[in-house]
PDB file of C-alpha atoms in Angstrom:
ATOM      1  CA  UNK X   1       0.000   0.000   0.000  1.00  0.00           C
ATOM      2  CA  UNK X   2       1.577   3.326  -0.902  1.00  0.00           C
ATOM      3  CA  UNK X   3       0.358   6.852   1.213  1.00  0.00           C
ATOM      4  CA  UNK X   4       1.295   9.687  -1.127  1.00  0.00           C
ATOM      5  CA  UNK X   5       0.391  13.347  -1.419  1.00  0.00           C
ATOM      6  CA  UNK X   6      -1.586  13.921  -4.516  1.00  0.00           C
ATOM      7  CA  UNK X   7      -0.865  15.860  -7.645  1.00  0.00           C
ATOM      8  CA  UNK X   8      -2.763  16.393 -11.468  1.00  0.00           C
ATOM      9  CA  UNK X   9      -1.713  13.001 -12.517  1.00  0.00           C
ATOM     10  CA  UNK X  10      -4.372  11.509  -9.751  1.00  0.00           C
ATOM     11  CA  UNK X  11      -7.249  13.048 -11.169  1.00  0.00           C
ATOM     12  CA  UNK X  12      -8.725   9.905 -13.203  1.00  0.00           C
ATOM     13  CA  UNK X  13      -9.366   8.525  -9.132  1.00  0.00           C
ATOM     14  CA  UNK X  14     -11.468  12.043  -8.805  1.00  0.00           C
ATOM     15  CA  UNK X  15     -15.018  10.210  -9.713  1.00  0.00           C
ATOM     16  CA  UNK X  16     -14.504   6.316  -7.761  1.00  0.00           C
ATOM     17  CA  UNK X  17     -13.388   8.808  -4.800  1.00  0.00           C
ATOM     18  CA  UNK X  18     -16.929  10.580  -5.102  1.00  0.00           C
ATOM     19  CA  UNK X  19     -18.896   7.460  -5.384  1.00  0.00           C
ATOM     20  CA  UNK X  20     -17.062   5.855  -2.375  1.00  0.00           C
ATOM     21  CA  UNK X  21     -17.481   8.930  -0.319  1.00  0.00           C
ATOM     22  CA  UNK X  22     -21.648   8.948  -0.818  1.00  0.00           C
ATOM     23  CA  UNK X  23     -22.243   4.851  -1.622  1.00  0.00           C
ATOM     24  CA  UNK X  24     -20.538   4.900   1.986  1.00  0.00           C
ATOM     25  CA  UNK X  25     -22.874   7.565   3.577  1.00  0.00           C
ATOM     26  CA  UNK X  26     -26.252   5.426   2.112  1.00  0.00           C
ATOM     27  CA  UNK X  27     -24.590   1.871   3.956  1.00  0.00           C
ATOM     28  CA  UNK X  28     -24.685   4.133   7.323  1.00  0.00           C
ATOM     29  CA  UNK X  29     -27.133   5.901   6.374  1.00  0.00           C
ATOM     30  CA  UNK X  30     -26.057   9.428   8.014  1.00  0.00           C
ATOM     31  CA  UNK X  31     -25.696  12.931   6.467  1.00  0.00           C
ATOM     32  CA  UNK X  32     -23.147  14.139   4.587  1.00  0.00           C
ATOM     33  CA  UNK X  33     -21.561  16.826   2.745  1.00  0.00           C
ATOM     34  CA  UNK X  34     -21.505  16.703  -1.124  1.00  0.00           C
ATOM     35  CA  UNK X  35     -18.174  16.667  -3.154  1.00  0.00           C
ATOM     36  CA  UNK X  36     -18.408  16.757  -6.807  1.00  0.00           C
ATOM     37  CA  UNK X  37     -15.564  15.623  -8.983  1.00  0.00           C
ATOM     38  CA  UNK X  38     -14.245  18.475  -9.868  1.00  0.00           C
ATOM     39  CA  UNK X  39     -13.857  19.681  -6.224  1.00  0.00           C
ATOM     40  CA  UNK X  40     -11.470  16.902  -5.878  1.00  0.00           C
ATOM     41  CA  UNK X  41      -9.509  17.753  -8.255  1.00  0.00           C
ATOM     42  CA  UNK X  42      -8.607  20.584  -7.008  1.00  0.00           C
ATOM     43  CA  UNK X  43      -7.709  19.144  -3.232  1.00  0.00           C
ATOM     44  CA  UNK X  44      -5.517  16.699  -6.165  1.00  0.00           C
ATOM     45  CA  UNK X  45      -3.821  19.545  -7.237  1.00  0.00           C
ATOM     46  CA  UNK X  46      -3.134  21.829  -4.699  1.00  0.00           C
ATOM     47  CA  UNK X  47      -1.068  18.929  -3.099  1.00  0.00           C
ATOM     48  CA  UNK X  48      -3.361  19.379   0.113  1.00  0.00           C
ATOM     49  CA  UNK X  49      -4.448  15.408  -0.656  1.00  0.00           C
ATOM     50  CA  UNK X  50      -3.354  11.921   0.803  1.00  0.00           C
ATOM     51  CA  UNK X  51      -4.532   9.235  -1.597  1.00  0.00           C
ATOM     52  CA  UNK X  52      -3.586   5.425  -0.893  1.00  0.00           C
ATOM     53  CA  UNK X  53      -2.688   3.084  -3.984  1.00  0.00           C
ATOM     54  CA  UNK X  54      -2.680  -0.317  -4.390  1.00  0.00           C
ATOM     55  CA  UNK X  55      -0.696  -0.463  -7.195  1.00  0.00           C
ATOM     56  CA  UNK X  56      -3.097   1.565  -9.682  1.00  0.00           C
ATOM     57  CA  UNK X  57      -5.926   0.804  -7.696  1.00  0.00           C
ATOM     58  CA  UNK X  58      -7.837   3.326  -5.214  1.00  0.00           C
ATOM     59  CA  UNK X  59      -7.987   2.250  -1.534  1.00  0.00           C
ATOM     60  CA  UNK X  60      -8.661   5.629   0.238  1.00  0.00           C
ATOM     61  CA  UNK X  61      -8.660   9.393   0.457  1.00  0.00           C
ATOM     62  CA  UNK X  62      -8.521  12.406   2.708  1.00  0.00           C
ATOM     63  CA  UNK X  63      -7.823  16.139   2.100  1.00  0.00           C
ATOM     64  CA  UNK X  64      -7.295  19.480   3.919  1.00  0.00           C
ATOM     65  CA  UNK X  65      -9.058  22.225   3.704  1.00  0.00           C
ATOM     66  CA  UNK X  66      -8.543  25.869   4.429  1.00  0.00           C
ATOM     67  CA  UNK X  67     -10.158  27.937   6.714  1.00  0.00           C
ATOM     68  CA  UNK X  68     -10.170  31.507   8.124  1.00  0.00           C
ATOM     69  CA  UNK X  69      -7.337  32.789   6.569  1.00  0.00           C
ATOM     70  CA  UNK X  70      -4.805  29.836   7.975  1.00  0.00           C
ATOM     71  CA  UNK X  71      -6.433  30.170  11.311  1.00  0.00           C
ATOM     72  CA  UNK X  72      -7.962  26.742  11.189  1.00  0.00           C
ATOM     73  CA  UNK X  73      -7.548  23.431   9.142  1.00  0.00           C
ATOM     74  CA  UNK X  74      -9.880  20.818   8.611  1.00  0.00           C
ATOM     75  CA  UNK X  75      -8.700  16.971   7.507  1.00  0.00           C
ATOM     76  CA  UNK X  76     -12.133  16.455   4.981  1.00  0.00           C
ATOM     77  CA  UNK X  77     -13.525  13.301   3.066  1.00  0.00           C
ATOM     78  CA  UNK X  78     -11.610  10.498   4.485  1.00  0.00           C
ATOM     79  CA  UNK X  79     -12.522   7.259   3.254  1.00  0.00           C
ATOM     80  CA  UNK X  80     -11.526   3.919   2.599  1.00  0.00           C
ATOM     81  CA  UNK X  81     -12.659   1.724  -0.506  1.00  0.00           C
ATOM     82  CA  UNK X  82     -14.959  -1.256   0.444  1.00  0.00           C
ATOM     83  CA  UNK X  83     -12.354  -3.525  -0.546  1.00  0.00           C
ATOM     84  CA  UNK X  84     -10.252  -2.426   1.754  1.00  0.00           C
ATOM     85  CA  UNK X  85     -11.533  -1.849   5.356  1.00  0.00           C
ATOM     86  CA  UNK X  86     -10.972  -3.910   8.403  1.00  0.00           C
ATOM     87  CA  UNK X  87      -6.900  -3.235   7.761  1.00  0.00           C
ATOM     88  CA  UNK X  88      -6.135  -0.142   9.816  1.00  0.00           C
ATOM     89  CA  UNK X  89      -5.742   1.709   6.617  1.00  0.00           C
ATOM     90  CA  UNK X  90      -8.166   4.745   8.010  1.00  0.00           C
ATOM     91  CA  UNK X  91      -6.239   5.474  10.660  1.00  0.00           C
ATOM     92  CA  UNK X  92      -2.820   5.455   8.372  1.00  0.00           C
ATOM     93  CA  UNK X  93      -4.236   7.872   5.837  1.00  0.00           C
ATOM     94  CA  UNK X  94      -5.469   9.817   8.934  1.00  0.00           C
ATOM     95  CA  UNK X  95      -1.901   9.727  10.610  1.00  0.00           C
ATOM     96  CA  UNK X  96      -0.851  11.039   7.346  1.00  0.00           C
ATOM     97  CA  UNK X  97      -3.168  13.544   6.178  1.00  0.00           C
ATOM     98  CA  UNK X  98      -2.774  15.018   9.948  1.00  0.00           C
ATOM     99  CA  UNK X  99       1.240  15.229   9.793  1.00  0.00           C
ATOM    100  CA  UNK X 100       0.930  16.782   6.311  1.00  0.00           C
ATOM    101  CA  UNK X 101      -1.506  19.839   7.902  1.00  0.00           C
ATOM    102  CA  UNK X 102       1.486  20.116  10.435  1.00  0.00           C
ATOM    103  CA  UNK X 103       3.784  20.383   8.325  1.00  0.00           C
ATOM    104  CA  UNK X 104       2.014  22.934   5.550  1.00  0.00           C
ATOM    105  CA  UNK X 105       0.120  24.831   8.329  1.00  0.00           C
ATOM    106  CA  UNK X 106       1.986  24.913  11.166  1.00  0.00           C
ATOM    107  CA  UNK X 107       0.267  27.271  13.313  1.00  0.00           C
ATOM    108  CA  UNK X 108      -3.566  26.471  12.092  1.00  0.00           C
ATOM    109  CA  UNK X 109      -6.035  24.370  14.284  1.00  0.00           C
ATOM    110  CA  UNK X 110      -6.752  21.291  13.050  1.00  0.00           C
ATOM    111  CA  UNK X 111     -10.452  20.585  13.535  1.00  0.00           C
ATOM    112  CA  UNK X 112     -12.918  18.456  11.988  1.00  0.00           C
ATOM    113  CA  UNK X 113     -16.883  17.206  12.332  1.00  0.00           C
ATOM    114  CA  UNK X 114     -18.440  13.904  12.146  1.00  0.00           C
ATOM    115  CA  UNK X 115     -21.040  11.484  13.053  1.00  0.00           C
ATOM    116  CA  UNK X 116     -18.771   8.486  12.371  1.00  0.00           C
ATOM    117  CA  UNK X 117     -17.408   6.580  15.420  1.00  0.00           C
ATOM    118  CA  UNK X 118     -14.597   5.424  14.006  1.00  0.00           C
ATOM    119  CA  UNK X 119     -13.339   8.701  12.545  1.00  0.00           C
ATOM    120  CA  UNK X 120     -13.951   9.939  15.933  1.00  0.00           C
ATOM    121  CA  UNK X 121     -11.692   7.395  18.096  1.00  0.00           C
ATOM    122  CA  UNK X 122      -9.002   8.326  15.029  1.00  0.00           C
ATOM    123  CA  UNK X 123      -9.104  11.558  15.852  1.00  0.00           C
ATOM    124  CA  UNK X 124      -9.097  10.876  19.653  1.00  0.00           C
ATOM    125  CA  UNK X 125      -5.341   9.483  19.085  1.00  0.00           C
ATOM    126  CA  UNK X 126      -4.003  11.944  17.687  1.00  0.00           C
ATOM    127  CA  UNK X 127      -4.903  14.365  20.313  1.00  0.00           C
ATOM    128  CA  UNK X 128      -8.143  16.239  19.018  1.00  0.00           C
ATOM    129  CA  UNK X 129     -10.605  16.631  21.772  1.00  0.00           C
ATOM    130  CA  UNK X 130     -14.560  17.394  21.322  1.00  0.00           C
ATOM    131  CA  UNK X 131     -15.502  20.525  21.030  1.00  0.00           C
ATOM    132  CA  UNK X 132     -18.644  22.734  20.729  1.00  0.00           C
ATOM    133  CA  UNK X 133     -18.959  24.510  17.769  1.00  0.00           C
ATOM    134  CA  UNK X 134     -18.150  27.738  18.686  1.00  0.00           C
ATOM    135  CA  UNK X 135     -15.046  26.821  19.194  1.00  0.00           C
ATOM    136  CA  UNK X 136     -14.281  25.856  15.427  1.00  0.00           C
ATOM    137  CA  UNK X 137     -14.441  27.833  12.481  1.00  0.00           C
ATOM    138  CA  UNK X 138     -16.717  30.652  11.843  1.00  0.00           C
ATOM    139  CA  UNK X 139     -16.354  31.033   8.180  1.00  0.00           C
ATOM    140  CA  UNK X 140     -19.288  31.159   6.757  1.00  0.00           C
ATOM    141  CA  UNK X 141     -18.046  28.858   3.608  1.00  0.00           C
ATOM    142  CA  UNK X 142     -17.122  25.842   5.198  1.00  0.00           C
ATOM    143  CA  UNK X 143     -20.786  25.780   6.907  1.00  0.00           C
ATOM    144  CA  UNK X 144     -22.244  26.346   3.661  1.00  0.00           C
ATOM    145  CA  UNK X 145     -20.979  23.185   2.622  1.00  0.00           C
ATOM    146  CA  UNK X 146     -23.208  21.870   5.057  1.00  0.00           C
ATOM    147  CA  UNK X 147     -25.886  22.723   3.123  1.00  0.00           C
ATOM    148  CA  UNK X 148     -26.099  19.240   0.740  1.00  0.00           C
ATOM    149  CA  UNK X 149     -26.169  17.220   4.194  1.00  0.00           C
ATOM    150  CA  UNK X 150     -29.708  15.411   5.060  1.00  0.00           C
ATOM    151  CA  UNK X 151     -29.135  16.976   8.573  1.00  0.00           C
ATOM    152  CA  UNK X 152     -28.897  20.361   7.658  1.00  0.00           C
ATOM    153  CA  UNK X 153     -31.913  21.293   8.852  1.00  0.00           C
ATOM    154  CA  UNK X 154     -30.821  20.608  12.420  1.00  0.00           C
ATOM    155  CA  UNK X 155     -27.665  23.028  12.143  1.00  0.00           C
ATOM    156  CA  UNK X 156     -30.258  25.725  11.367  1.00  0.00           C
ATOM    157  CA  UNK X 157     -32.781  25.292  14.171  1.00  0.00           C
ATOM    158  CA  UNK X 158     -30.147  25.115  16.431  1.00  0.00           C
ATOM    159  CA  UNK X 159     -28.637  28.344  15.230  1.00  0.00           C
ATOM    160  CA  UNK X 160     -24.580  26.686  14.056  1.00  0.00           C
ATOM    161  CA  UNK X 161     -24.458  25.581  17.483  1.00  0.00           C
ATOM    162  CA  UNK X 162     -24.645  21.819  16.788  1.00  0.00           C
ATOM    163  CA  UNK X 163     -25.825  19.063  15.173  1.00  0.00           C
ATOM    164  CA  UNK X 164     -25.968  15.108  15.041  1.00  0.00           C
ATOM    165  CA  UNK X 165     -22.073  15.780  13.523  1.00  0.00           C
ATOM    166  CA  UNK X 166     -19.604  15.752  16.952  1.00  0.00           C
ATOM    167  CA  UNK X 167     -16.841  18.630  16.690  1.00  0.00           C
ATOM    168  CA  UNK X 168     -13.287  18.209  17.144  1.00  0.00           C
ATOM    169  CA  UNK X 169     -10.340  20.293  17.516  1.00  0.00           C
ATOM    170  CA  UNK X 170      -6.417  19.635  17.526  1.00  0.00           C
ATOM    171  CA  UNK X 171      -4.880  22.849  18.600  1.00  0.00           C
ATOM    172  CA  UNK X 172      -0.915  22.463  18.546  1.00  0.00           C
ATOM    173  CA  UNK X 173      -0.345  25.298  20.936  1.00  0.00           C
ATOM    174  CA  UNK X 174      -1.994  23.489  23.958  1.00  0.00           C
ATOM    175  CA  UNK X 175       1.683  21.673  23.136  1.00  0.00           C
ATOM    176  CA  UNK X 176      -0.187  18.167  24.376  1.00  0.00           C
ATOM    177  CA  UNK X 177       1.729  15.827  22.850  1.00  0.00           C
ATOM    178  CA  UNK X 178      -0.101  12.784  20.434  1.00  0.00           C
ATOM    179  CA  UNK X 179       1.833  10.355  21.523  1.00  0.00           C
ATOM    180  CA  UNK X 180       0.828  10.639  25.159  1.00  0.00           C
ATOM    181  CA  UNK X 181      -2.945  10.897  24.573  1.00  0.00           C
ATOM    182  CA  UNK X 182      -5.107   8.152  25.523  1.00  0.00           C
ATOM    183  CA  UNK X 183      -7.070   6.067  24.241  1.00  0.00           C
ATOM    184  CA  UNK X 184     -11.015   6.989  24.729  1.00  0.00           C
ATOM    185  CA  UNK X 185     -13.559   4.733  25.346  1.00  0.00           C
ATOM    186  CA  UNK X 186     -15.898   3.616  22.700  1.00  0.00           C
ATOM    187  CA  UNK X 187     -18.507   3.543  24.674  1.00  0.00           C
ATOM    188  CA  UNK X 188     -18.292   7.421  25.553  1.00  0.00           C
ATOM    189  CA  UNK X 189     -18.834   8.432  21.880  1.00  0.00           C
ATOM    190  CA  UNK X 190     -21.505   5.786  21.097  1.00  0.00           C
ATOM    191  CA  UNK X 191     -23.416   7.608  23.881  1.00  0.00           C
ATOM    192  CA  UNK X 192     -22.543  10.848  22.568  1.00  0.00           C
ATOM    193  CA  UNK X 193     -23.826   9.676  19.451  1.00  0.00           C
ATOM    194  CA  UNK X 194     -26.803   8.460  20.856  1.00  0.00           C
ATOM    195  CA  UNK X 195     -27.709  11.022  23.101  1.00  0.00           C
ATOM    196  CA  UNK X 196     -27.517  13.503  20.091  1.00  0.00           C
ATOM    197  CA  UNK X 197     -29.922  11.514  17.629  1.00  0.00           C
ATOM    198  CA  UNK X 198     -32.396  11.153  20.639  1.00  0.00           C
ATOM    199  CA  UNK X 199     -32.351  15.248  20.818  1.00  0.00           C
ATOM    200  CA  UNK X 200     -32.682  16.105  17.516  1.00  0.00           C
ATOM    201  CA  UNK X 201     -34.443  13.488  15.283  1.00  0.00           C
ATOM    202  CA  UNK X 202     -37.379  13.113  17.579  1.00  0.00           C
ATOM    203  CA  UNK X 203     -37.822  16.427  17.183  1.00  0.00           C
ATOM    204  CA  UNK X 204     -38.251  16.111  13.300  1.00  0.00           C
TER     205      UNK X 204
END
């Protein structure tokens, strides 16, 4: 399995990374944001991508975005091809695409929202702790790109301040070190989880 950063030459993986992104938001069957082809392409080309190969073949994806003038970060889209899963590979491309923000934006927040479990015990690890919204970004373009997500309409009625989606936020000047941060229980964000789809969808 090879872990590069992405250029133009990647851009033929633009569309299967699409499809895997939303065929994988149906199987769970939870909200989320819309990425069209040519959006990837230009994470591709920017070299703010991590894409793993198998040889020629796609096997996952994650890419940073931008936010506030440098002020903030956010590791976007990660996935990992059907194929695939059950081999750790998440968390590589995660380890990755997190050491590449570092490295590019050294003195940006790294912050990111999502309602997958997984994603959040990744992000756990590597020393991002949950957050309420206010604490994250307030440009007003990364929230728009809430807008394609099934759950939007629970972001508005709660004015930004949250939604099913958990927030969470690295922030390099705390100086807590990743490798000392430990591991959280499942169980804690299932509840979270749970307690958050109780609130909100029975309100529907």
């Amino acid at each position: 399995m090879n872990l590069i950063v992405a250029n133009e030459s990647h851009f033929k993986y633009a569309q299967d990374i699409c499809d895997t992104i939303a065929d994988s938001a149906k199987v769970r069957g939870t909200g989320i944001a819309k990425r069209t082809p040519e959006y990837i392409q230009r994470k591709l080309s920017n070299g703010n991508a991590i894409l793993a190969l198998d040889g020629e073949k796609f096997a996952g994806f994650c890419y940073i975005e931008v936010w506030g003038h440098e002020k903030f970060v956010a590791n976007s889209g990660l996935i990992v091809h059907p194929d695939y899963r059950g081999q750790g590979l998440a968390k590589k491309i995660k380890a990755k695409i997190f050491d590449l923000s570092r490295e590019k934006f050294p003195d940006a927040k790294i912050f990111g929202i999502t309602t997958g479990l997984a994603v959040m015990k990744i992000n756990y690890e590597l020393g991002y702790k949950p957050v309420t919204f206010s604490e994250l970004t307030d440009d007003p373009e990364f929230w728009k790109g809430c807008q394609t997500c099934k759950n939007f309409d629970i972001l508005t009625r709660t004015e930004q301040k949250m939604c099913l989606c958990t927030g969470m936020l690295y922030d390099g000047n705390t100086k807590k070190k990743t490798e000392e941060a430990k591991e959280m229980n499942g169980k804690a964000f299932t509840r979270l989880k749970s307690i958050k789809e109780s609130l909100f969808l029975k309100k529907k």
